[in-house]
Amino acid sequence: MLNRIRQSIVYRIGILMLLTVLVALSSMVASYVISDAAENDAAAVNLAGSLRAMSYRLSATAPSGDIAATRALENEVTERLQRVLSISDFSASDNLRAAHNYRKVMDSWEEEIRPLLESITSGRSSMDSLQLATRLEPFIYDVDTLVFDYQTIAEEKISLLRLVQLGSLFAIVVLVYLSLYILHRSVEQPLKQLTNRSLSIAQGNFKQNRLEIDSDDELGVLARTINYMSDEIHATHRDLAHRVELKTAQLQKSHKALDFQYRLARRISEGPLTGAELGQWLGEFANVADISNLDLCLMTPEGELPYEHLVQGLGNALCHSSECRTCVSTCGPSDEEQQRVYRFPLEVDKRNYGVLTCTLPRGESLNDEQQQRLATFADSVTAAIAINEREAQERRVALLDERAIIARELHDSLAQSLSYLKIQVTRLNRTNRSEQVDKTKVKEIITELKEGLDSSYRQLRELLTTFRLQIGPGGLRNILEQSILAYREQHPQITILLDYQLDEVPLSPHEEIHLLQLVREASQNAVYHSQGDMVQIGMTQTDNHSVSVHIRDNGIGISSSPEKRNHFGMSIMQERASNLNGKLHICRREEGGTEVQFSFVPQYARERELVWRDAV
């Protein structure tokens, strides 16, 4: 019961309300009982008081000799005495003072007063009114005493009723005060603290203003729960804030690392890295990755010793005593004497270009993120070296291709002309060694020699012009227009027209070079050998994305059996057409002249067609 009261505000307030109701009900019941008991007290007082008046009337009636009136008064007194007993809340045999005085009055009446009155009325005794009144004085005194007793009883009941009501009022006031006190202390103050604490929590304050409610009731349990919840949330927020700080720091480091990798990748794409630049990048990487004691050894794939050894920090103290090939071939962490060494070989396509080494004291190690950053930096350096080597190889290949082109051009032009001149010189020698020199034949040979020399010189100038050509920002169209402008200046009698419709076609540099050389070769043949006055050059793209090129002239037309020097350079153009995987067709025009037709599919169209096929 006590535990229940201590642990529950509702039960506690309910008990107080029940006690208040019980006190009020008890007061009402007691008041009802007391008022019910005092209902006949006034009648008893009146009846007892009327006995005195009747006693005085008897003292006047009995001596007069009026027997009927006297007997009527006697019966009335007897009846009233009995009625007094009937309305009293005690019996005649009780030990109460009022019951004793009633018996005394009743005995005095039955044993003394009534027999005396009967004796007087019957004439046996003679007594006047004064004497009878004197004789009735004790009886009247006893009646007064009885009246006083009834009055006292009534007053006692009223006092008791007043006391009950005052006690009930006091008890109710006390219970109401206790209820208000308990509500104030156990409900109002805790609720106020809970409300203020809830507002603080709503504002994000989970640590300050802890609830100091030390009770076992519902509000105490709620306060402890809120305190525990606030502590947990505060701890969670603190942990989350710490995690956010750590994650922010990690993100900042990652951002710096990504920015470093981006700048390094952009620098690698711009051109080859020198040793001094690699040293600067190595130092910046050490700061970004928070790693010291780095060694970057660069080697040729065929070499045994590094041609470049870059050190950041103290480096590897045992580097001088280790074999470079062993260091390069070792990957991952290893313990060597009093230090721990991490090695990341610079290797791509089974070609090794060196090693990146990180040295730590014995017992320390790199975390996964640092190892990943070291591996990424090593890959970037490897990519830079590989790109440099690939570009150098491409330059070598391009140089060899260019030399092969020059050799082919020289062979197809100057070499053939020189061979022709050599034949003419041989003819001239034979003619001179004969006994009879044919001056006409010698003159003819000299003329052919002069023409051959002029043709060779012209071809040499054209070759020099061709070798000096560069496709600038204007692309293929610009260089074609420049070439046509040069032809017009050299041969103003020939009209050269260009219809270029490939502005929307993304040609590769390889395709532009071969297409330019093919158009120039066909145009030269038309200008120098067609004997016409108009050359039309057209370049368009067909519906199947292939590029179509035609060079037309209005000259004498191609011969069915080309001459020995191959003026139209058919073999050269055929070779260029095969380099572009295209089809070349040279024919005589019905309206006169020659037409060179060439068509091929550009690389971008072939790649898109492959993508579409894979998708299907």
Coordinates of C-alpha atoms in Angstrom, one line a residue:
M1 CA 0.0 0.0 0.0
L2 CA 2.7 2.5 1.0
N3 CA 4.9 1.4 -2.0
R4 CA 1.9 1.9 -4.2
I5 CA 1.3 5.4 -2.8
R6 CA 5.0 6.3 -3.2
Q7 CA 5.3 5.0 -6.7
S8 CA 2.1 6.5 -8.2
I9 CA 0.9 10.1 -8.3
V10 CA -2.5 9.0 -9.6
Y11 CA -2.9 6.5 -6.7
R12 CA -1.8 9.1 -4.2
I13 CA -4.2 11.8 -5.4
G14 CA -6.9 9.2 -5.6
I15 CA -6.4 8.2 -2.0
L16 CA -6.6 11.9 -0.9
M17 CA -9.8 12.4 -2.9
L18 CA -11.3 9.3 -1.5
L19 CA -10.4 10.4 2.1
T20 CA -12.0 13.8 1.4
V21 CA -15.2 12.2 0.1
L22 CA -15.2 9.8 3.1
V23 CA -14.9 12.7 5.6
A24 CA -17.6 14.7 3.8
L25 CA -19.9 11.6 3.8
S26 CA -19.1 10.9 7.5
S27 CA -19.9 14.5 8.4
M28 CA -23.2 14.3 6.6
V29 CA -24.1 11.0 8.1
A30 CA -23.2 12.1 11.6
S31 CA -25.1 15.3 11.2
Y32 CA -28.1 13.4 10.0
V33 CA -27.9 11.0 12.9
I34 CA -27.5 13.7 15.5
S35 CA -30.2 15.9 14.0
D36 CA -32.5 12.8 13.9
A37 CA -31.7 12.1 17.6
A38 CA -32.5 15.7 18.5
E39 CA -35.7 15.8 16.6
N40 CA -38.0 15.3 19.7
D41 CA -35.8 17.2 22.2
A42 CA -37.8 20.4 21.8
A43 CA -41.1 18.6 22.2
A44 CA -39.8 16.9 25.3
V45 CA -38.8 20.2 26.8
N46 CA -42.2 21.7 25.9
L47 CA -44.1 18.8 27.4
A48 CA -41.9 18.8 30.6
G49 CA -42.4 22.5 30.9
S50 CA -46.2 22.2 30.5
L51 CA -46.2 20.0 33.6
R52 CA -45.4 22.9 35.8
A53 CA -48.4 24.9 34.4
M54 CA -50.7 21.9 34.9
S55 CA -49.3 21.5 38.4
Y56 CA -50.4 25.1 39.2
R57 CA -53.8 24.5 37.6
L58 CA -54.3 21.4 39.8
S59 CA -53.4 23.4 42.9
A60 CA -56.3 25.7 42.0
T61 CA -58.8 23.2 40.6
A62 CA -58.5 20.4 43.3
P63 CA -59.4 22.5 46.3
S64 CA -62.5 23.8 44.4
G65 CA -64.1 20.5 44.5
D66 CA -64.4 20.2 40.6
I67 CA -63.8 16.5 40.4
A68 CA -64.2 16.2 36.6
A69 CA -61.8 19.0 35.9
T70 CA -59.3 17.7 38.5
R71 CA -59.4 14.1 37.1
A72 CA -59.1 15.4 33.5
L73 CA -56.0 17.4 34.6
E74 CA -54.6 14.3 36.4
N75 CA -55.1 12.2 33.3
E76 CA -53.5 14.9 31.2
V77 CA -50.5 15.0 33.5
T78 CA -50.2 11.2 33.4
E79 CA -50.5 11.2 29.7
R80 CA -47.9 13.9 29.2
L81 CA -45.4 12.1 31.5
Q82 CA -45.8 9.0 29.4
R83 CA -45.4 11.0 26.1
V84 CA -42.3 12.6 27.5
L85 CA -40.9 9.1 28.1
S86 CA -42.0 7.9 24.6
I87 CA -40.2 10.7 22.8
S88 CA -37.1 10.5 24.9
D89 CA -34.1 8.7 23.5
F90 CA -33.7 6.8 26.8
S91 CA -35.8 4.3 28.7
A92 CA -37.0 4.7 32.3
S93 CA -34.6 2.0 33.4
D94 CA -31.5 3.7 32.1
N95 CA -28.8 5.1 34.4
L96 CA -28.8 8.5 32.9
R97 CA -29.4 11.5 35.1
A98 CA -32.4 12.5 33.0
A99 CA -33.9 8.9 33.4
H100 CA -33.3 9.1 37.1
N101 CA -35.0 12.5 37.4
Y102 CA -37.9 11.2 35.2
R103 CA -38.4 8.2 37.5
K104 CA -38.3 10.6 40.5
V105 CA -40.9 12.9 38.9
M106 CA -43.0 9.8 37.9
D107 CA -42.7 8.3 41.4
S108 CA -43.6 11.5 43.0
W109 CA -46.6 11.9 40.8
E110 CA -47.9 8.4 41.2
E111 CA -47.1 7.9 44.9
E112 CA -47.6 11.4 46.4
I113 CA -49.3 14.0 44.2
R114 CA -52.0 12.0 42.5
P115 CA -53.2 10.2 45.7
L116 CA -53.2 13.6 47.4
L117 CA -55.3 15.1 44.7
E118 CA -57.7 12.1 44.8
S119 CA -58.0 12.5 48.6
I120 CA -58.8 16.2 48.2
T121 CA -61.3 15.7 45.5
S122 CA -63.0 12.8 47.4
G123 CA -63.2 15.0 50.6
R124 CA -61.0 12.9 52.7
S125 CA -58.5 15.7 53.0
S126 CA -59.1 19.4 53.2
M127 CA -56.5 21.7 51.8
D128 CA -56.7 25.1 50.2
S129 CA -55.0 26.2 47.1
L130 CA -52.1 27.8 48.8
Q131 CA -51.4 24.8 50.9
L132 CA -51.7 22.5 47.9
A133 CA -49.4 24.8 45.9
T134 CA -46.9 24.7 48.8
R135 CA -47.2 20.9 48.8
L136 CA -46.6 20.7 45.0
E137 CA -43.4 22.8 45.2
P138 CA -41.1 19.8 45.4
F139 CA -42.8 18.1 42.5
I140 CA -42.6 21.3 40.5
Y141 CA -38.9 21.5 41.4
D142 CA -38.4 18.0 40.1
V143 CA -40.2 18.9 36.9
D144 CA -38.0 21.9 36.5
T145 CA -35.0 19.7 37.0
L146 CA -36.3 17.3 34.3
V147 CA -36.9 20.2 31.9
F148 CA -33.3 21.4 32.5
D149 CA -32.1 17.8 31.9
Y150 CA -33.9 17.7 28.5
Q151 CA -32.5 21.2 27.7
T152 CA -29.0 19.9 28.6
I153 CA -29.4 16.9 26.4
A154 CA -30.5 19.0 23.5
E155 CA -27.6 21.4 24.0
E156 CA -25.2 18.5 24.2
K157 CA -26.5 17.1 20.9
I158 CA -26.2 20.6 19.3
S159 CA -22.6 20.9 20.6
L160 CA -21.8 17.4 19.3
L161 CA -23.3 18.3 15.9
R162 CA -21.2 21.5 15.9
L163 CA -18.1 19.6 16.9
V164 CA -18.7 17.0 14.2
Q165 CA -19.1 19.7 11.6
L166 CA -16.0 21.6 12.7
G167 CA -14.0 18.4 12.7
S168 CA -15.2 17.5 9.3
L169 CA -14.4 21.0 8.0
F170 CA -10.9 20.8 9.5
A171 CA -10.3 17.4 8.0
I172 CA -11.5 18.5 4.6
V173 CA -9.4 21.6 4.7
V174 CA -6.4 19.5 5.8
L175 CA -7.0 17.0 3.0
V176 CA -7.5 19.7 0.4
Y177 CA -4.3 21.4 1.6
L178 CA -2.4 18.1 1.4
S179 CA -3.9 17.5 -2.1
L180 CA -2.8 21.0 -3.3
Y181 CA 0.6 20.5 -1.6
I182 CA 1.1 17.1 -3.3
L183 CA -0.1 18.5 -6.6
H184 CA 2.2 21.4 -6.3
R185 CA 5.2 19.4 -5.2
S186 CA 4.7 16.1 -7.0
V187 CA 2.9 17.4 -10.2
E188 CA 3.2 21.1 -10.8
Q189 CA 7.0 21.5 -10.1
P190 CA 8.0 18.3 -11.9
L191 CA 5.8 19.2 -14.9
K192 CA 7.4 22.6 -15.0
Q193 CA 10.8 21.1 -15.0
L194 CA 9.8 18.6 -17.6
T195 CA 8.3 21.3 -19.8
N196 CA 11.4 23.5 -19.5
R197 CA 13.6 20.5 -20.2
S198 CA 11.5 19.6 -23.2
L199 CA 11.9 23.1 -24.6
S200 CA 15.7 22.9 -24.1
I201 CA 15.8 19.5 -25.9
A202 CA 13.7 21.0 -28.7
Q203 CA 16.4 23.7 -29.0
G204 CA 19.1 21.1 -29.2
N205 CA 20.4 21.5 -25.6
F206 CA 20.8 17.9 -24.4
K207 CA 23.4 18.5 -21.6
Q208 CA 22.4 21.4 -19.4
N209 CA 19.5 21.7 -17.0
R210 CA 19.3 18.1 -15.9
L211 CA 16.1 17.1 -14.2
E212 CA 16.4 16.9 -10.4
I213 CA 13.2 14.9 -9.7
D214 CA 14.0 12.3 -7.1
S215 CA 10.9 10.3 -6.8
D216 CA 9.6 6.8 -7.6
D217 CA 6.3 7.9 -9.2
E218 CA 5.5 8.3 -12.9
L219 CA 7.0 11.7 -13.2
G220 CA 10.2 10.5 -11.5
V221 CA 10.4 7.6 -14.0
L222 CA 9.8 10.0 -16.8
A223 CA 12.4 12.4 -15.6
R224 CA 15.0 9.7 -15.2
T225 CA 14.1 8.4 -18.7
I226 CA 14.5 11.9 -20.2
N227 CA 17.8 12.4 -18.4
Y228 CA 19.0 9.0 -19.7
M229 CA 17.7 9.9 -23.2
S230 CA 19.4 13.3 -23.1
D231 CA 22.7 11.8 -22.0
E232 CA 22.5 9.2 -24.8
I233 CA 21.6 11.7 -27.4
H234 CA 24.3 14.1 -26.2
A235 CA 26.8 11.3 -26.3
T236 CA 25.6 10.4 -29.8
H237 CA 25.8 13.9 -31.0
R238 CA 29.2 14.3 -29.5
D239 CA 30.3 11.1 -31.2
L240 CA 28.7 12.1 -34.5
A241 CA 30.3 15.6 -34.2
H242 CA 33.7 13.8 -33.6
R243 CA 33.0 11.5 -36.6
V244 CA 32.0 14.5 -38.7
E245 CA 35.3 16.2 -37.8
L246 CA 37.3 13.1 -38.6
K247 CA 35.3 12.5 -41.8
T248 CA 35.7 16.2 -42.8
A249 CA 39.5 15.9 -42.2
Q250 CA 39.5 12.7 -44.3
L251 CA 37.5 14.4 -47.0
Q252 CA 39.8 17.4 -47.0
K253 CA 42.8 15.0 -47.3
S254 CA 41.0 13.1 -50.0
H255 CA 40.2 16.4 -51.8
K256 CA 43.8 17.4 -51.6
A257 CA 44.9 14.0 -52.9
L258 CA 42.3 14.1 -55.7
D259 CA 43.3 17.6 -56.6
F260 CA 47.0 16.5 -56.6
Q261 CA 46.1 13.5 -58.8
Y262 CA 44.1 15.7 -61.2
R263 CA 46.9 18.3 -61.5
L264 CA 49.5 15.5 -62.0
A265 CA 47.3 13.8 -64.6
R266 CA 46.8 17.1 -66.4
R267 CA 50.5 17.8 -66.3
I268 CA 51.3 14.3 -67.6
S269 CA 48.9 14.9 -70.5
E270 CA 50.6 18.2 -71.4
G271 CA 54.0 16.6 -72.1
P272 CA 56.9 14.7 -70.7
L273 CA 58.1 15.2 -67.0
T274 CA 61.6 16.1 -66.3
G275 CA 63.6 14.8 -63.3
A276 CA 63.3 18.2 -61.5
E277 CA 59.5 18.2 -62.0
L278 CA 59.2 14.7 -60.7
G279 CA 61.2 15.8 -57.6
Q280 CA 58.7 18.6 -57.0
W281 CA 55.7 16.3 -57.5
L282 CA 57.3 13.8 -55.1
G283 CA 57.7 16.4 -52.4
E284 CA 54.1 17.7 -52.9
F285 CA 52.8 14.1 -52.8
A286 CA 54.7 13.5 -49.5
N287 CA 52.9 16.5 -47.9
V288 CA 49.5 15.6 -49.3
A289 CA 49.7 11.9 -48.2
D290 CA 51.5 12.7 -44.9
I291 CA 54.2 10.3 -45.8
S292 CA 58.0 10.9 -45.5
N293 CA 61.2 9.0 -46.4
L294 CA 60.4 8.3 -50.0
D295 CA 62.7 7.0 -52.7
L296 CA 61.8 7.2 -56.4
C297 CA 64.2 5.3 -58.6
L298 CA 63.8 5.6 -62.4
M299 CA 65.4 2.9 -64.7
T300 CA 65.3 1.9 -68.3
P301 CA 63.7 -1.5 -68.9
E302 CA 67.1 -2.8 -70.0
G303 CA 69.2 -1.1 -67.4
E304 CA 70.6 -2.4 -64.0
L305 CA 71.1 0.9 -62.2
P306 CA 68.7 3.9 -61.9
Y307 CA 69.4 6.9 -64.1
E308 CA 67.4 9.1 -61.7
H309 CA 67.2 8.6 -57.9
L310 CA 64.9 11.1 -56.2
V311 CA 64.7 11.2 -52.4
Q312 CA 62.1 12.8 -50.1
G313 CA 63.0 13.0 -46.4
L314 CA 65.7 10.6 -45.2
G315 CA 64.9 8.0 -47.7
N316 CA 66.0 4.4 -47.4
A317 CA 69.2 4.2 -45.4
L318 CA 69.9 0.7 -46.8
C319 CA 69.5 1.7 -50.4
H320 CA 73.2 1.8 -51.1
S321 CA 73.7 -1.8 -49.9
S322 CA 70.8 -3.3 -51.9
E323 CA 70.8 -4.6 -55.4
C324 CA 68.6 -2.4 -57.6
R325 CA 67.1 -5.3 -59.5
T326 CA 66.1 -7.0 -56.3
C327 CA 64.4 -3.8 -55.0
V328 CA 62.6 -3.4 -58.3
S329 CA 61.3 -7.0 -58.4
T330 CA 60.1 -6.9 -54.8
C331 CA 56.5 -5.7 -54.2
G332 CA 54.7 -4.9 -51.0
P333 CA 55.9 -4.5 -47.4
S334 CA 59.0 -6.2 -46.0
D335 CA 61.0 -5.9 -42.7
E336 CA 64.7 -5.1 -43.3
E337 CA 66.9 -4.8 -40.2
Q338 CA 65.4 -2.0 -38.1
Q339 CA 63.0 -0.6 -40.7
R340 CA 59.9 -1.5 -42.6
V341 CA 60.0 -0.9 -46.4
Y342 CA 57.1 -0.7 -48.8
R343 CA 57.9 -1.0 -52.5
F344 CA 55.7 -0.2 -55.5
P345 CA 57.3 -1.2 -58.8
L346 CA 56.7 1.2 -61.8
E347 CA 55.6 -1.6 -64.1
V348 CA 53.3 -1.6 -67.1
D349 CA 52.9 -4.2 -69.9
K350 CA 55.6 -6.3 -68.3
R351 CA 58.1 -3.4 -68.7
N352 CA 59.6 -2.1 -65.5
Y353 CA 60.6 1.6 -65.2
G354 CA 61.8 1.7 -61.6
V355 CA 60.4 1.5 -58.1
L356 CA 58.8 3.8 -55.5
T357 CA 59.9 3.0 -51.9
C358 CA 58.6 4.2 -48.6
T359 CA 60.6 3.5 -45.4
L360 CA 59.2 3.5 -41.9
P361 CA 60.8 2.6 -38.5
R362 CA 60.4 -1.0 -37.3
G363 CA 57.0 -1.6 -35.8
E364 CA 55.2 1.2 -37.8
S365 CA 53.1 0.6 -40.8
L366 CA 51.0 2.4 -43.5
N367 CA 47.2 2.2 -43.4
D368 CA 45.3 1.1 -46.4
E369 CA 44.5 4.6 -47.6
Q370 CA 48.2 5.6 -47.6
Q371 CA 49.2 2.4 -49.4
Q372 CA 46.5 3.1 -52.0
R373 CA 47.7 6.7 -52.5
L374 CA 51.3 5.4 -52.9
A375 CA 50.1 2.8 -55.5
T376 CA 48.2 5.5 -57.3
F377 CA 51.2 7.9 -57.4
A378 CA 53.4 5.0 -58.6
D379 CA 50.8 4.3 -61.4
S380 CA 50.7 8.0 -62.4
V381 CA 54.5 8.1 -62.6
T382 CA 54.5 4.8 -64.6
A383 CA 51.8 6.2 -66.9
A384 CA 53.9 9.4 -67.4
I385 CA 57.0 7.5 -68.3
A386 CA 55.1 5.0 -70.5
I387 CA 53.3 7.9 -72.3
N388 CA 56.7 9.6 -72.9
E389 CA 58.1 6.4 -74.2
R390 CA 55.1 5.8 -76.4
E391 CA 55.2 9.3 -77.8
A392 CA 58.9 8.9 -78.5
Q393 CA 58.2 5.6 -80.3
E394 CA 55.4 7.2 -82.2
R395 CA 57.7 10.1 -83.2
R396 CA 60.3 7.5 -84.3
V397 CA 57.6 5.6 -86.3
A398 CA 56.3 8.8 -87.8
L399 CA 59.8 9.9 -88.7
L400 CA 60.5 6.5 -90.4
D401 CA 57.1 6.7 -92.2
E402 CA 57.9 10.2 -93.3
R403 CA 61.3 9.1 -94.6
A404 CA 59.6 6.2 -96.4
I405 CA 57.2 8.6 -98.0
I406 CA 60.1 10.9 -99.0
A407 CA 61.9 7.9 -100.4
R408 CA 58.8 6.7 -102.3
E409 CA 58.2 10.2 -103.6
L410 CA 61.8 10.5 -104.7
H411 CA 61.7 7.1 -106.2
D412 CA 58.5 7.8 -108.1
S413 CA 59.6 11.2 -109.3
L414 CA 63.3 12.1 -109.2
A415 CA 64.6 8.6 -109.3
Q416 CA 62.6 7.8 -112.5
S417 CA 63.7 11.1 -114.0
L418 CA 67.3 10.5 -113.2
S419 CA 67.0 7.0 -114.6
Y420 CA 65.6 8.4 -117.8
L421 CA 68.4 11.0 -117.9
K422 CA 70.9 8.2 -117.3
I423 CA 69.5 6.4 -120.3
Q424 CA 69.8 9.5 -122.4
V425 CA 73.4 10.0 -121.3
T426 CA 74.2 6.4 -122.3
R427 CA 72.6 7.0 -125.7
L428 CA 74.7 10.1 -126.0
N429 CA 77.9 8.3 -125.2
R430 CA 77.1 5.6 -127.7
T431 CA 76.5 8.2 -130.4
N432 CA 79.7 10.0 -129.6
R433 CA 81.7 6.7 -129.8
S434 CA 80.4 5.9 -133.2
E435 CA 82.6 6.8 -136.3
Q436 CA 80.0 9.0 -137.8
V437 CA 78.2 11.2 -135.3
D438 CA 74.6 12.0 -136.1
K439 CA 74.3 15.6 -135.1
T440 CA 70.6 15.5 -135.4
K441 CA 70.3 12.5 -133.1
V442 CA 72.8 14.2 -130.6
K443 CA 70.7 17.3 -130.7
E444 CA 67.6 15.3 -130.0
I445 CA 69.2 13.6 -127.1
I446 CA 70.5 16.9 -125.7
T447 CA 67.0 18.3 -126.0
E448 CA 65.5 15.4 -124.2
L449 CA 68.2 15.8 -121.5
K450 CA 67.3 19.4 -121.1
E451 CA 63.6 18.6 -120.9
G452 CA 64.3 15.8 -118.4
L453 CA 66.4 18.2 -116.3
D454 CA 63.6 20.8 -116.4
S455 CA 61.1 18.2 -115.4
S456 CA 63.3 16.9 -112.6
Y457 CA 63.8 20.4 -111.2
R458 CA 60.1 21.1 -111.4
Q459 CA 59.3 17.8 -109.6
L460 CA 61.9 18.7 -107.0
R461 CA 60.2 22.0 -106.3
E462 CA 56.9 20.3 -106.1
L463 CA 58.3 17.7 -103.6
L464 CA 59.7 20.5 -101.5
T465 CA 56.4 22.2 -101.5
T466 CA 54.6 19.0 -100.6
F467 CA 57.0 18.1 -97.8
R468 CA 56.6 21.6 -96.3
L469 CA 52.8 21.4 -96.1
Q470 CA 51.3 21.4 -92.6
I471 CA 47.6 21.1 -91.7
G472 CA 47.0 24.1 -89.5
P473 CA 44.0 25.3 -87.5
G474 CA 41.9 25.6 -90.7
G475 CA 42.1 21.9 -91.3
L476 CA 42.0 20.1 -94.7
R477 CA 39.9 22.7 -96.4
N478 CA 42.4 25.5 -95.6
I479 CA 45.5 23.6 -96.9
L480 CA 43.5 22.6 -100.1
E481 CA 42.6 26.2 -100.7
Q482 CA 46.3 27.2 -100.2
S483 CA 47.4 24.6 -102.7
I484 CA 44.8 25.6 -105.3
L485 CA 45.9 29.3 -104.8
A486 CA 49.5 28.2 -105.5
Y487 CA 48.5 26.3 -108.6
R488 CA 46.5 29.3 -109.9
E489 CA 49.6 31.5 -109.4
Q490 CA 51.8 29.1 -111.2
H491 CA 49.3 28.3 -114.0
P492 CA 47.0 31.2 -114.4
Q493 CA 45.6 29.8 -117.7
I494 CA 44.0 26.9 -115.8
T495 CA 40.7 27.4 -113.8
I496 CA 40.7 25.3 -110.7
L497 CA 37.4 24.9 -108.7
L498 CA 36.9 23.4 -105.3
D499 CA 33.6 22.0 -104.0
Y500 CA 34.3 21.1 -100.3
Q501 CA 31.4 19.7 -98.3
L502 CA 33.2 17.9 -95.5
D503 CA 33.0 20.6 -92.8
E504 CA 30.8 18.3 -90.6
V505 CA 33.0 15.2 -91.0
P506 CA 35.5 14.5 -88.2
L507 CA 38.5 13.2 -90.2
S508 CA 41.5 11.9 -88.3
P509 CA 45.0 13.4 -89.0
H510 CA 46.0 10.2 -90.8
E511 CA 43.0 10.5 -93.1
E512 CA 43.6 14.2 -93.8
I513 CA 47.2 13.7 -94.7
H514 CA 46.5 10.8 -97.2
L515 CA 43.4 12.5 -98.6
L516 CA 45.5 15.7 -99.1
Q517 CA 48.3 13.9 -100.9
L518 CA 45.9 12.0 -103.1
V519 CA 44.1 15.1 -104.2
R520 CA 47.4 16.9 -104.8
E521 CA 48.8 14.0 -106.8
A522 CA 45.6 13.9 -109.0
S523 CA 45.5 17.7 -109.3
Q524 CA 49.2 17.8 -110.4
N525 CA 48.6 15.2 -113.0
A526 CA 45.6 17.2 -114.3
V527 CA 47.5 20.5 -114.3
Y528 CA 50.7 19.2 -116.0
H529 CA 49.5 16.4 -118.2
S530 CA 45.9 16.9 -119.1
Q531 CA 46.5 19.9 -121.4
G532 CA 43.1 21.2 -120.4
D533 CA 42.1 24.6 -119.0
M534 CA 39.8 23.5 -116.1
V535 CA 40.1 21.3 -113.1
Q536 CA 37.2 20.5 -110.7
I537 CA 37.8 19.1 -107.3
G538 CA 34.8 17.8 -105.3
M539 CA 34.6 16.3 -101.8
T540 CA 31.2 15.1 -100.4
Q541 CA 29.8 12.6 -97.9
T542 CA 27.2 10.1 -99.1
D543 CA 24.2 8.7 -97.3
N544 CA 26.1 5.7 -96.0
H545 CA 28.6 8.1 -94.3
S546 CA 31.4 7.3 -96.8
V547 CA 33.5 10.2 -98.2
S548 CA 33.5 10.6 -102.0
V549 CA 36.3 12.5 -103.8
H550 CA 36.5 13.3 -107.6
I551 CA 39.0 15.3 -109.6
R552 CA 37.9 16.1 -113.2
D553 CA 39.6 17.9 -116.0
N554 CA 38.7 18.7 -119.6
G555 CA 42.0 17.7 -121.2
I556 CA 43.0 15.0 -123.7
G557 CA 42.1 12.2 -121.3
I558 CA 44.1 9.3 -119.9
S559 CA 45.8 7.0 -122.4
S560 CA 44.8 3.4 -122.4
S561 CA 48.6 2.5 -122.2
P562 CA 50.4 4.9 -119.8
E563 CA 53.8 5.9 -120.8
K564 CA 56.9 4.6 -119.2
R565 CA 57.3 7.4 -116.7
N566 CA 53.7 7.1 -115.4
H567 CA 52.8 10.8 -115.6
F568 CA 49.5 10.3 -113.7
G569 CA 51.2 8.6 -110.7
M570 CA 48.6 5.8 -110.7
S571 CA 50.7 3.5 -108.5
I572 CA 51.2 6.3 -105.9
M573 CA 47.5 7.1 -105.7
Q574 CA 46.7 3.4 -105.5
E575 CA 49.0 3.0 -102.5
R576 CA 47.4 6.0 -100.7
A577 CA 43.9 4.7 -101.4
S578 CA 44.9 1.3 -99.9
N579 CA 46.2 3.1 -96.7
L580 CA 42.7 4.5 -96.3
N581 CA 41.0 1.2 -97.1
G582 CA 39.2 3.0 -100.0
K583 CA 38.5 2.4 -103.7
L584 CA 40.3 4.3 -106.4
H585 CA 39.0 4.5 -110.0
I586 CA 40.6 6.4 -112.9
C587 CA 38.8 6.7 -116.2
R588 CA 38.3 8.7 -119.3
R589 CA 35.3 11.0 -119.4
E590 CA 32.8 10.7 -122.2
E591 CA 32.7 14.5 -122.6
G592 CA 36.5 14.6 -122.6
G593 CA 39.1 14.6 -120.0
T594 CA 40.0 12.4 -117.1
E595 CA 38.2 11.7 -113.8
V596 CA 39.8 10.3 -110.7
Q597 CA 37.2 8.8 -108.3
F598 CA 38.0 7.8 -104.8
S599 CA 35.7 6.8 -101.9
F600 CA 36.4 5.5 -98.3
V601 CA 34.6 5.1 -95.0
P602 CA 36.1 7.4 -92.3
Q603 CA 37.3 5.9 -89.0
Y604 CA 34.5 7.5 -86.9
A605 CA 31.8 5.9 -89.2
R606 CA 33.5 2.5 -88.9
E607 CA 33.6 2.8 -85.1
R608 CA 30.0 3.9 -84.9
E609 CA 28.9 1.0 -87.1
L610 CA 30.8 -1.4 -84.8
V611 CA 29.0 0.0 -81.8
W612 CA 25.6 -0.4 -83.5
R613 CA 26.4 -4.0 -84.4
D614 CA 27.4 -4.8 -80.8
A615 CA 24.2 -3.1 -79.5
V616 CA 22.1 -5.2 -81.9

